[in-house]
Coordinates of C-alpha atoms and ligand atoms in Angstrom, one line a residue:
X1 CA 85.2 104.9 81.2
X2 CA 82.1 107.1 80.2
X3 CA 79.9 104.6 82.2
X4 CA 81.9 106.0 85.1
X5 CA 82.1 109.7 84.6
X6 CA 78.4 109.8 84.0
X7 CA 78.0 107.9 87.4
X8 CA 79.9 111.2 89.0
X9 CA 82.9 108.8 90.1
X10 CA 86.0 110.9 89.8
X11 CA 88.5 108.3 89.3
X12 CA 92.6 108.0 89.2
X13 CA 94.6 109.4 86.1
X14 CA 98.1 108.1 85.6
X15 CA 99.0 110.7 83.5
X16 CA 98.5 113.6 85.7
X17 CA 99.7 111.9 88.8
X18 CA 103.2 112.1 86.6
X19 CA 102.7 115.7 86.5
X20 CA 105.3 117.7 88.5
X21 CA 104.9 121.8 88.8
X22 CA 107.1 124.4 90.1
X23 CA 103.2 125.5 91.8
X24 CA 103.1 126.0 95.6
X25 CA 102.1 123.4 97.4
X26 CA 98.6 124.1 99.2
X27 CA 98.7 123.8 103.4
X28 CA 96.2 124.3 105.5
X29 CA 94.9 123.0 108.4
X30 CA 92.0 119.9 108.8
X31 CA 88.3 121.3 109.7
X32 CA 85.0 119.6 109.7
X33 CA 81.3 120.7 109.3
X34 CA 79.3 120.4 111.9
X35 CA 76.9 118.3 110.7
X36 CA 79.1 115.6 109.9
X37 CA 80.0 114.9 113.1
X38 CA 77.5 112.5 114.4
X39 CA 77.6 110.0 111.4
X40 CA 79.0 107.3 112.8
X41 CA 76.9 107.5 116.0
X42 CA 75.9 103.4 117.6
X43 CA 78.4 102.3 114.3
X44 CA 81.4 100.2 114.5
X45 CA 84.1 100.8 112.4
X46 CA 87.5 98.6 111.4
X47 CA 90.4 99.2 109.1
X48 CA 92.6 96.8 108.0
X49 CA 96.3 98.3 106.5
X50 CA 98.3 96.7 104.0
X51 CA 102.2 98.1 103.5
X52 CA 104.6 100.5 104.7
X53 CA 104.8 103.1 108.0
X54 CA 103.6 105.5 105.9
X55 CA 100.0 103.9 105.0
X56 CA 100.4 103.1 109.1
X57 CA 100.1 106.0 109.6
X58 CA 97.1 107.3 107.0
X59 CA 95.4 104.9 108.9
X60 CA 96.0 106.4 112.6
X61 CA 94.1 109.2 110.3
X62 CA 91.4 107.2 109.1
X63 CA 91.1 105.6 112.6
X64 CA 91.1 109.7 114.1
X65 CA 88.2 111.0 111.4
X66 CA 85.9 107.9 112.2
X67 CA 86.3 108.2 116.0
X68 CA 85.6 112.1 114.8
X69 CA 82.1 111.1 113.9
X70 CA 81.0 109.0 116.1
X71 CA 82.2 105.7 115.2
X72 CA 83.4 102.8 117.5
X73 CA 86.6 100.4 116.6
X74 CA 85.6 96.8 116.6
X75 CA 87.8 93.9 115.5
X76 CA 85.3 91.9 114.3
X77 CA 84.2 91.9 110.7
X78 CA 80.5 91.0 111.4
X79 CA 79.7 93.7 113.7
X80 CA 81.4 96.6 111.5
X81 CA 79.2 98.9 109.9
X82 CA 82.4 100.4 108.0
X83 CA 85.2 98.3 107.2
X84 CA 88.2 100.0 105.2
X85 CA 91.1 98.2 103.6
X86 CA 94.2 100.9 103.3
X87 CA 96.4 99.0 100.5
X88 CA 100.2 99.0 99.0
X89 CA 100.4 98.8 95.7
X90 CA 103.9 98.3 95.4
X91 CA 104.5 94.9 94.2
X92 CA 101.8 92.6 92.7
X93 CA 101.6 90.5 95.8
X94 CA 100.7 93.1 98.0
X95 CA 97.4 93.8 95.2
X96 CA 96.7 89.9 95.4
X97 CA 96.4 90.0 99.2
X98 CA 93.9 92.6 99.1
X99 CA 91.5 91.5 96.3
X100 CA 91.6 88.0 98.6
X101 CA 90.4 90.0 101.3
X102 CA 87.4 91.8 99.3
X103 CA 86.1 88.8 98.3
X104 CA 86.2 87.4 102.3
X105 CA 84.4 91.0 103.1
X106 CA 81.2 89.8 100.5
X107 CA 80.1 87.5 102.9
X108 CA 79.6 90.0 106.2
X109 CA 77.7 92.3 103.2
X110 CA 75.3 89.7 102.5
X111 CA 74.7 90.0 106.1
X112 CA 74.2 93.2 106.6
X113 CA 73.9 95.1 103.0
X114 CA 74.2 98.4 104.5
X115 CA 77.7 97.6 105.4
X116 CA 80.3 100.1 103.6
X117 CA 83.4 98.7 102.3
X118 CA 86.2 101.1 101.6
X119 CA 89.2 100.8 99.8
X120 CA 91.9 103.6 100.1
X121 CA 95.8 103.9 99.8
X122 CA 97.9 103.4 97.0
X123 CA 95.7 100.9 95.1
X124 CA 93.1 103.4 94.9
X125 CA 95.5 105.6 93.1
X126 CA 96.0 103.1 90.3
X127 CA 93.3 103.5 87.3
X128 CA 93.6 99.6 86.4
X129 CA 92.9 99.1 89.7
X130 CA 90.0 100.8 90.3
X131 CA 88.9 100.0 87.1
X132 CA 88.8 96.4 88.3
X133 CA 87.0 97.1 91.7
X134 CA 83.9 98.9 90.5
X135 CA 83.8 96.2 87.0
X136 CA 84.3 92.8 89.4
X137 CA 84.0 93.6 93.1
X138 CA 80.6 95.4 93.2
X139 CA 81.0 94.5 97.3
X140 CA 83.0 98.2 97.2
X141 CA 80.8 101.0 97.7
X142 CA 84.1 103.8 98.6
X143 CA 87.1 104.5 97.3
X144 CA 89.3 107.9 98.2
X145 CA 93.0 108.0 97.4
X146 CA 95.9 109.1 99.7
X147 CA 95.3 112.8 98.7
X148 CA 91.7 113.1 100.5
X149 CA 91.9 111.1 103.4
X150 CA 90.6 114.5 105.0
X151 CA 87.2 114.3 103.4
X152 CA 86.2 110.8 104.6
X153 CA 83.5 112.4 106.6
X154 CA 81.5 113.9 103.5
X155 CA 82.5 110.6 101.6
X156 CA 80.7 108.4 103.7
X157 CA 77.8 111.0 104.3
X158 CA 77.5 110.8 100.8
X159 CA 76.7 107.2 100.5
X160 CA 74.2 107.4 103.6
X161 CA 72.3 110.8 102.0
X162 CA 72.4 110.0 98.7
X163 CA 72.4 106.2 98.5
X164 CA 74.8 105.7 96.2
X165 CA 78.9 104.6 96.0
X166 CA 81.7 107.2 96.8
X167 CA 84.4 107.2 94.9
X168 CA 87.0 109.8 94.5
X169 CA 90.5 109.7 94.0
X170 CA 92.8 112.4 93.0
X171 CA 95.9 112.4 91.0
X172 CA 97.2 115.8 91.9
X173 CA 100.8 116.4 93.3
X174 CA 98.9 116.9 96.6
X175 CA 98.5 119.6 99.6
X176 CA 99.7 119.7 103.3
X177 CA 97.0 119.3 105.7
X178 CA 97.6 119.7 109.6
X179 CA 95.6 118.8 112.5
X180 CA 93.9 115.4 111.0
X181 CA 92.7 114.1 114.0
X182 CA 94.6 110.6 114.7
X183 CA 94.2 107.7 117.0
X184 CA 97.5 106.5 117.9
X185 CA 98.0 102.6 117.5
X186 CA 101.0 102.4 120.4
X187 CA 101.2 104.9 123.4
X188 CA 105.2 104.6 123.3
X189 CA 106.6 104.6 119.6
X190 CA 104.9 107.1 116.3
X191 CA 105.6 107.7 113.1
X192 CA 105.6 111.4 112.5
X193 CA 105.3 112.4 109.2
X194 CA 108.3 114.9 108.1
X195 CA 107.0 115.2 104.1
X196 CA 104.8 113.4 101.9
X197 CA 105.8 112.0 98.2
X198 CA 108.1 111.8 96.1
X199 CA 110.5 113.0 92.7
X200 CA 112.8 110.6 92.7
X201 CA 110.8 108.5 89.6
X202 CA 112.7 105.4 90.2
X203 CA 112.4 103.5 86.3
X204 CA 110.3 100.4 88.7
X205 CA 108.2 102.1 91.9
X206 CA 104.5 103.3 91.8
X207 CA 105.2 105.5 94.8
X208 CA 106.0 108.7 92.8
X209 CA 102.6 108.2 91.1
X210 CA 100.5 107.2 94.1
X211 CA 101.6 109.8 96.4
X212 CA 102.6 112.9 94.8
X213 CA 105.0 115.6 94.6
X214 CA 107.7 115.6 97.4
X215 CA 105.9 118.2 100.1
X216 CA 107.8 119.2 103.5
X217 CA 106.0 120.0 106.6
X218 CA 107.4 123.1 108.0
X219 CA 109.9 122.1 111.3
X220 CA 107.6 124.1 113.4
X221 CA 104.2 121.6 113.2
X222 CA 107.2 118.5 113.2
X223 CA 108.8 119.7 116.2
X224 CA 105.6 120.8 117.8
X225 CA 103.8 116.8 117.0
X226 CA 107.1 115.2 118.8
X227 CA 107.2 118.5 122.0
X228 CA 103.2 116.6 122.8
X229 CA 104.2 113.3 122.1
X230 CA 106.7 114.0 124.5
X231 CA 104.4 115.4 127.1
X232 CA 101.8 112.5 126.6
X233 CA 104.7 109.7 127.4
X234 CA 106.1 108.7 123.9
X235 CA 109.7 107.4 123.8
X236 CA 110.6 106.9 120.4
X237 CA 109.6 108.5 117.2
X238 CA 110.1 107.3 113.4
X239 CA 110.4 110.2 111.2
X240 CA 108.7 109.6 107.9
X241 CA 109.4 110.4 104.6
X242 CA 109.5 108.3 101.5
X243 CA 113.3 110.0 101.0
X244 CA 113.6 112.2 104.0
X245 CA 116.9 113.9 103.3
X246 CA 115.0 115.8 100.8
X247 CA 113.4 117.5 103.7
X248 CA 113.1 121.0 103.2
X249 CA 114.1 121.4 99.9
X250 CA 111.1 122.1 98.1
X251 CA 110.1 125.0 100.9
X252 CA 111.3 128.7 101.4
X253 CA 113.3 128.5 104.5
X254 CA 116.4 128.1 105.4
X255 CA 116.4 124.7 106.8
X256 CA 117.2 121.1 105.6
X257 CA 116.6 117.7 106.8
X258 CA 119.7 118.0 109.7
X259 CA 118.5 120.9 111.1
X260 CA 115.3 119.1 111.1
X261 CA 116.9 116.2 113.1
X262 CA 118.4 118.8 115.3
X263 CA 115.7 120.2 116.1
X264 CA 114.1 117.2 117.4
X265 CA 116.7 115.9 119.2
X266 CA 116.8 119.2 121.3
X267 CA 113.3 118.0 122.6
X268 CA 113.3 115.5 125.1
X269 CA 112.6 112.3 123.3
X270 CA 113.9 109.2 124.0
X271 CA 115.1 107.8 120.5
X272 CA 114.5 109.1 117.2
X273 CA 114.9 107.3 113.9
X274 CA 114.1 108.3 110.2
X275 CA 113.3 105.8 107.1
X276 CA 113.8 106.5 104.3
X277 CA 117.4 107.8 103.0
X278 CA 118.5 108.0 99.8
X279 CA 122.3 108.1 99.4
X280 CA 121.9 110.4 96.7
X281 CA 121.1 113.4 99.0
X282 CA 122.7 111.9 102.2
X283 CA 125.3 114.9 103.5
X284 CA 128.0 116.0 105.6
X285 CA 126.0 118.3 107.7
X286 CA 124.0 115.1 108.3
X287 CA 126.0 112.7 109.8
X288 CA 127.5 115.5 111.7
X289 CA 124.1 116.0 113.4
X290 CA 123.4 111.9 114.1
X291 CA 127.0 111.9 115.8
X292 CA 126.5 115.0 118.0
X293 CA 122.8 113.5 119.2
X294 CA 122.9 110.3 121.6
X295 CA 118.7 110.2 121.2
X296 CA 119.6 109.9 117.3
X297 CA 119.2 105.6 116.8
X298 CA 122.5 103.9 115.8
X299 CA 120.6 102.6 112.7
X300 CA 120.3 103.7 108.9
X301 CA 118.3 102.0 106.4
X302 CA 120.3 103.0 103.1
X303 CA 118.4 101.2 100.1
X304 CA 120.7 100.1 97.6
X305 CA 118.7 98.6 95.2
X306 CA 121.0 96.9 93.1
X307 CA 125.3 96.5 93.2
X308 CA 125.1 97.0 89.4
X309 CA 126.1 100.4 87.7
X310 CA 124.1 99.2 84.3
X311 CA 121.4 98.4 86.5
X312 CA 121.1 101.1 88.9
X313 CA 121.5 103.6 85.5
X314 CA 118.3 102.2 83.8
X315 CA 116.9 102.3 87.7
X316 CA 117.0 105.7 87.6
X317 CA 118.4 106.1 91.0
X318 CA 121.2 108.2 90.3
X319 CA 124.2 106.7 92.1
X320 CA 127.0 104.2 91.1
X321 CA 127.9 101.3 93.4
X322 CA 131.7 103.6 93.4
X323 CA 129.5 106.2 94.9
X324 CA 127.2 104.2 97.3
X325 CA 130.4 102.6 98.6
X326 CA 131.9 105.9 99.2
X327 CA 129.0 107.0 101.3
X328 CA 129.0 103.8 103.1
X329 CA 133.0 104.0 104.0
X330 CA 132.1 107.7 105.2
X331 CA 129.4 106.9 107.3
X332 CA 130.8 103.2 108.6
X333 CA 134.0 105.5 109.4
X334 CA 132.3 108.6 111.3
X335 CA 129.5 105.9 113.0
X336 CA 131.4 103.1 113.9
X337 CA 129.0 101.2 116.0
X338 CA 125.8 101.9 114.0
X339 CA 123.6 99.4 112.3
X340 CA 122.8 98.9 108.3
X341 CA 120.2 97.9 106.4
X342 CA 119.0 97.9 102.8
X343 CA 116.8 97.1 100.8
X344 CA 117.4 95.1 97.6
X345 CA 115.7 94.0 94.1
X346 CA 116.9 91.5 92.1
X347 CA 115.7 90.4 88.0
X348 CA 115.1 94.2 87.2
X349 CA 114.3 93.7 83.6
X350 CA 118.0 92.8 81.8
X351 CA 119.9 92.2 85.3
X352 CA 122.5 89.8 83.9
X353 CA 124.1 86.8 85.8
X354 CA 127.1 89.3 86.2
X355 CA 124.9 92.4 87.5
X356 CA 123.8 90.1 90.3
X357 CA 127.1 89.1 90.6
X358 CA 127.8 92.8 91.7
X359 CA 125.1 93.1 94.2
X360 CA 126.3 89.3 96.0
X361 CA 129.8 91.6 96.3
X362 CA 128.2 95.0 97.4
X363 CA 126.6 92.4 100.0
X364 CA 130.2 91.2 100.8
X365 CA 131.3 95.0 101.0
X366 CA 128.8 96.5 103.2
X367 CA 127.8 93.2 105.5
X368 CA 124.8 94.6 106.1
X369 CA 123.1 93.9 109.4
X370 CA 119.6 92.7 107.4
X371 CA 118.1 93.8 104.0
X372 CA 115.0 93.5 102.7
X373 CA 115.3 91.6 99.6
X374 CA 112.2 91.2 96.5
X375 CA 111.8 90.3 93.0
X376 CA 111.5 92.5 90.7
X377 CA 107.5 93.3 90.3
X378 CA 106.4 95.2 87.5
X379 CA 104.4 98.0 88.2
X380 CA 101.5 99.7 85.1
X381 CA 102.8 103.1 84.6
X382 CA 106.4 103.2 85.3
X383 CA 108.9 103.0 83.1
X384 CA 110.1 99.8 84.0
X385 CA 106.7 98.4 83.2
X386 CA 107.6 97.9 79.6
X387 CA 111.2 97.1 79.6
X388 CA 112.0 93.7 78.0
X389 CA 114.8 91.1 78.2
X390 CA 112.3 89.4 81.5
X391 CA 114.5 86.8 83.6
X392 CA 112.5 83.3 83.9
X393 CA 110.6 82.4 87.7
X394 CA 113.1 79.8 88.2
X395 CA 116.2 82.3 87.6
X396 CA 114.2 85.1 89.1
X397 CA 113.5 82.7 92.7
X398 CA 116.7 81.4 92.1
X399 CA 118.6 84.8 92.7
X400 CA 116.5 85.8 95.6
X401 CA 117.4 82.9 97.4
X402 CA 121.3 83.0 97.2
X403 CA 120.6 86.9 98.2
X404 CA 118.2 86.1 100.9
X405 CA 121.8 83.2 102.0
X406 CA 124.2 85.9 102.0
X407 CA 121.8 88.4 103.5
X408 CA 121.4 85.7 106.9
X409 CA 124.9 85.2 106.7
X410 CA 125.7 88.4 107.6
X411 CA 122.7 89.1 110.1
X412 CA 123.6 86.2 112.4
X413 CA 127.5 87.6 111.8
X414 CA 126.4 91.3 113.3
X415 CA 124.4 89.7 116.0
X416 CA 126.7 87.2 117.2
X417 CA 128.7 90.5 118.6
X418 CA 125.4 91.4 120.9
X419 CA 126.5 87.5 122.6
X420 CA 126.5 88.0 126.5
X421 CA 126.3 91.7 125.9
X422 CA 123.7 94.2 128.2
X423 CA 121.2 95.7 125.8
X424 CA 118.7 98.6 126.2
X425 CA 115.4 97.4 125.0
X426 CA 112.6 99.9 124.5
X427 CA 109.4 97.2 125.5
X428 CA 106.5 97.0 123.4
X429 CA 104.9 94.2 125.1
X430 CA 104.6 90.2 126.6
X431 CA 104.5 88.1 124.2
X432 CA 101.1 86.7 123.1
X433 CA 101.6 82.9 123.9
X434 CA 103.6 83.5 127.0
X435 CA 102.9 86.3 129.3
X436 CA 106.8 86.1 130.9
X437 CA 108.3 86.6 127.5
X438 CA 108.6 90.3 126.6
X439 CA 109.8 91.8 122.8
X440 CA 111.2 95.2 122.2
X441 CA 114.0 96.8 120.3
X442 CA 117.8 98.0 121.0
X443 CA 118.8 101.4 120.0
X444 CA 120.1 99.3 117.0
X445 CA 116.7 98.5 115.9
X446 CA 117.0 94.6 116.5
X447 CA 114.4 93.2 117.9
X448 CA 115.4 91.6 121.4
X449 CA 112.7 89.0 122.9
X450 CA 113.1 88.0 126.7
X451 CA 112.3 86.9 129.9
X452 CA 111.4 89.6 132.4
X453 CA 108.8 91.7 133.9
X454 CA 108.2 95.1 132.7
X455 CA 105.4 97.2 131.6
X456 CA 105.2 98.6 127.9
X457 CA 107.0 101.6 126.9
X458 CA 109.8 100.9 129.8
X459 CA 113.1 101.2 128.7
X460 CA 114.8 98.0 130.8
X461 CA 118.4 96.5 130.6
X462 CA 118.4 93.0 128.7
X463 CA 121.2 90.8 128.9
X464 CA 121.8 88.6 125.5
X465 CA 121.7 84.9 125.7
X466 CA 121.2 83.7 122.3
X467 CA 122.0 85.6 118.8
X468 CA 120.1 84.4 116.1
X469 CA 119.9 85.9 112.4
X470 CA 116.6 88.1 112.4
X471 CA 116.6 88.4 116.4
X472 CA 118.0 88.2 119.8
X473 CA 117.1 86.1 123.1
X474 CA 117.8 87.6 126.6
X475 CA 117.2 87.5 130.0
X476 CA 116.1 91.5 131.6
X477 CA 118.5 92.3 134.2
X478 CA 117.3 95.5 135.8
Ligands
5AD501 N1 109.3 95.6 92.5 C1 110.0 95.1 93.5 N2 110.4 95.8 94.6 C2 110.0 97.1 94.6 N3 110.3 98.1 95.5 C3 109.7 99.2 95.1 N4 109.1 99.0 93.9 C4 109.3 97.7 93.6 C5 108.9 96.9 92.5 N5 108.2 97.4 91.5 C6 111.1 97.9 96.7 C7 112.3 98.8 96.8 C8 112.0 99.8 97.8 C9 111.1 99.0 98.7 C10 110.2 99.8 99.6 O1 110.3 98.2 97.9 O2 113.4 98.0 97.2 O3 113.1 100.4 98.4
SF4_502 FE1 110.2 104.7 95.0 FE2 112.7 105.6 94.4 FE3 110.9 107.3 95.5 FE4 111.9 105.3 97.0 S1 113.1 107.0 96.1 S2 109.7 105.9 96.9 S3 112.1 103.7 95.5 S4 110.7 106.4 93.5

């Protein structure tokens, strides 16, 4: 460790990233010095991004503060001056992909030695982890967490002035900063970020540790990102949020997560969806809101986690499968015609054959239209990390594939209704093997590929010739 400290490295701390205040959560609003701004001038920068929408999106930032300074996005590893590998660091595979990765990077250093190689995201939250990258991959030469993204400019500076590695990663329940600059991957669909974190401290996930407190943007700067997205041609936006119907709770105003849906239905987007709920803060007012407002997808992604009360308890995730059925019934009942999915874990630490019994019946109850389904991976500083009574590889593979059966049972059961049907599909694009095939998603969010001609970002009328579990055939018909 002291090796480190004296080499000015301010590294992760687990212990303080578990930290939660009642303290005021910092905004303010991105700014750059001048001097920084031609850094990157005749340099070639690529990122590559590991995991979820929301480290999608960090890297539209990363992508908006290179551009910032001068830097140029290449695809090709051996003409990047800076390449950047945003990770996930929640479940072991995800790790493994990356360190595979690093090793492929060494190569293109031996090349050209002043290459930088940055590693950001989640992983660099992790003290193990980190530990691990400066003792065995000495190919790394920055490493900045998901708090600083903002200071990549002085980061890299650092290592050009001073000749030496930059790394720095906080573990601090994090600030609000508006106005990163961005470059947008898709010039139809975004992810807009509605808050950042999160409290919920499920007993298995890093998230809580790797991203901080639960912070809300304020409706204003959410509304104001879709009103341009709007006037610069976007259809459909994602709202973000690791458990978005906390929106709003930890700020002073008068406003919650359905006012916030509200608010951006009233603008004149196309489609709107939001990932993630919780069903532990899911409300009336809610629902209400996603009925009255036809731009509001006919899709919720309602993690269940596990069909086991024992389970969920030692999860931490503060439902029962009596109350997660109750929600379910409410919203199946006011949404009829809306699509489900989930998300599901199975060999948590001491899931018996009879707790996975109960999430193959929760299956059976909610027939959902896909979930995503993983083994239990255990993660250094959460609770579950420790917990014993482990269930065997076999047992452990063993579950996820009867899961993984009941979960395509149902999939090909909810699309077989789309059969002959007319479908709206939002395009993003021909296909890349044949230039007449087009992909795109229903308001449903099923992905719909067909024959047609259309440019990107139309919305077009698909009619459905073939259902299969995961996706849908068709042929466009206007
Ligand atoms: N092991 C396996 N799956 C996990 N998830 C989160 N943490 C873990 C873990 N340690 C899953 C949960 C979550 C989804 C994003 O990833 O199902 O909802
Ligand atoms: Fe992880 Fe639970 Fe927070 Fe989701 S709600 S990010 S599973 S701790």
């Amino acid at each position: 460790m002291l090796k480190y400290i004296e080499m000015d490295y301010k590294l992760p701390d687990l212990t303080c990233a578990r930290k939660r205040t009642r303290e005021d959560v910092n905004r303010r609003v991105f700014n750059i010095e001048e001097k920084l701004l031609s850094i990157g001038k005749d340099k070639y920068y690529l990122i590559k991004t590991h995991g979820c929408q929301a480290n999608e999106r960090d890297s539209e930032n990363i992508a908006g503060l290179l551009e910032k300074i001068g830097y140029t996005k290449t695809l090709d590893e051996s003409k990047a001056d800076i390449v950047i590998i945003n990770t996930c660091a929640i479940r072991e595979g995800a790790e493994d992909k990356v360190f595979g990765e690093l090793g492929a990077l060494k190569r293109y250093k031996t090349l050209n030695p002043n290459m930088i190689i940055g590693i950001c995201g989640c992983m660099a939250q992790e003290e193990r982890t980190v530990k691990t990258i400066l003792d065995k991959y000495k190919q790394v030469n920055l490493i900045f967490g998901t708090h600083n993204i903002n200071d990549l400019p002085r980061l890299i500076s650092n290592i050009y002035e001073e000749n030496r590695k930059s790394i720095e990663v906080y573990s601090i329940e994090g600030e609000v900063i508006e106005d990163i600059p961005s470059v947008r991957t898709s010039s139809h669909k975004a992810s807009v970020n509605i808050m950042y974190g999160c409290n919920k401290f499920c007993a298995y996930c890093i998230v809580p540790y790797t991203r901080g407190k639960e912070r809300s943007r304020l409706l204003e700067d959410v509304v104001k990102e879709v009103e341009e997205l709007v006037n610069n041609g976007y259809k459909e936006v994602t709202l973000l949020g690791q458990n978005v119907n906390a929106y709003g709770k930890d700020l002073d105003a008068d406003y919650d997560f359905s006012d916030l849906l509200e608010a951006v239905a009233k603008t004149n987007i196309k489609r709107i969806r939001f990932m993630t709920s919780h069903p532990w803060d899911f409300n009336d007012k809610m629902i209400e809101v996603i009925k009255n407002n036809s731009n509001i997808m006919p899709y919720i992604h309602l993690p269940l986690q596990s069909g086991s009360d024992n389970v969920l308890k030692v999860m931490n995730r503060r439902y029962t499968s009596q109350t997660y059925k109750e929600l379910f019934d409410k919203l199946k009942t006011n949404l009829p015609n809306f699509a489900f999915t989930t998300d599901i874990i199975v060999a948590f630490p001491g899931e018996s054959e009879e707790d996975f019994n109960k999430t193959l019946e929760m299956v059976d109850y909610c027939k959902y239209d896909n979930a995503f389904t993983f083994i239990f991976s255990p993660r250094e500083g959460t609770p579950a990390y420790n917990m014993e009574n482990l269930i065997p590889q076999e047992e452990k593979n063993r579950r996820l594939s009867v899961l993984n059966e009941k979960v395509s049972y149902y999939a090909n059961l909810n699309n077989k209704k789309y059969q002959d049907k007319i479908v709206e599909v939002l395009v993003d694009g021909p296909s890349k093997k044949n230039p007449n095939i087009y992909s795109g998603y229903i308001p449903e969010g099923k992905l719909v590929n067909f024959k047609g001609k259309c440019n990107v970002g139309d919305i077009v009328k698909v009619k459905i010739t073939e259902a299969l579990s995961f996706s849908l055939n068709g042929e466009q018909v206007e």
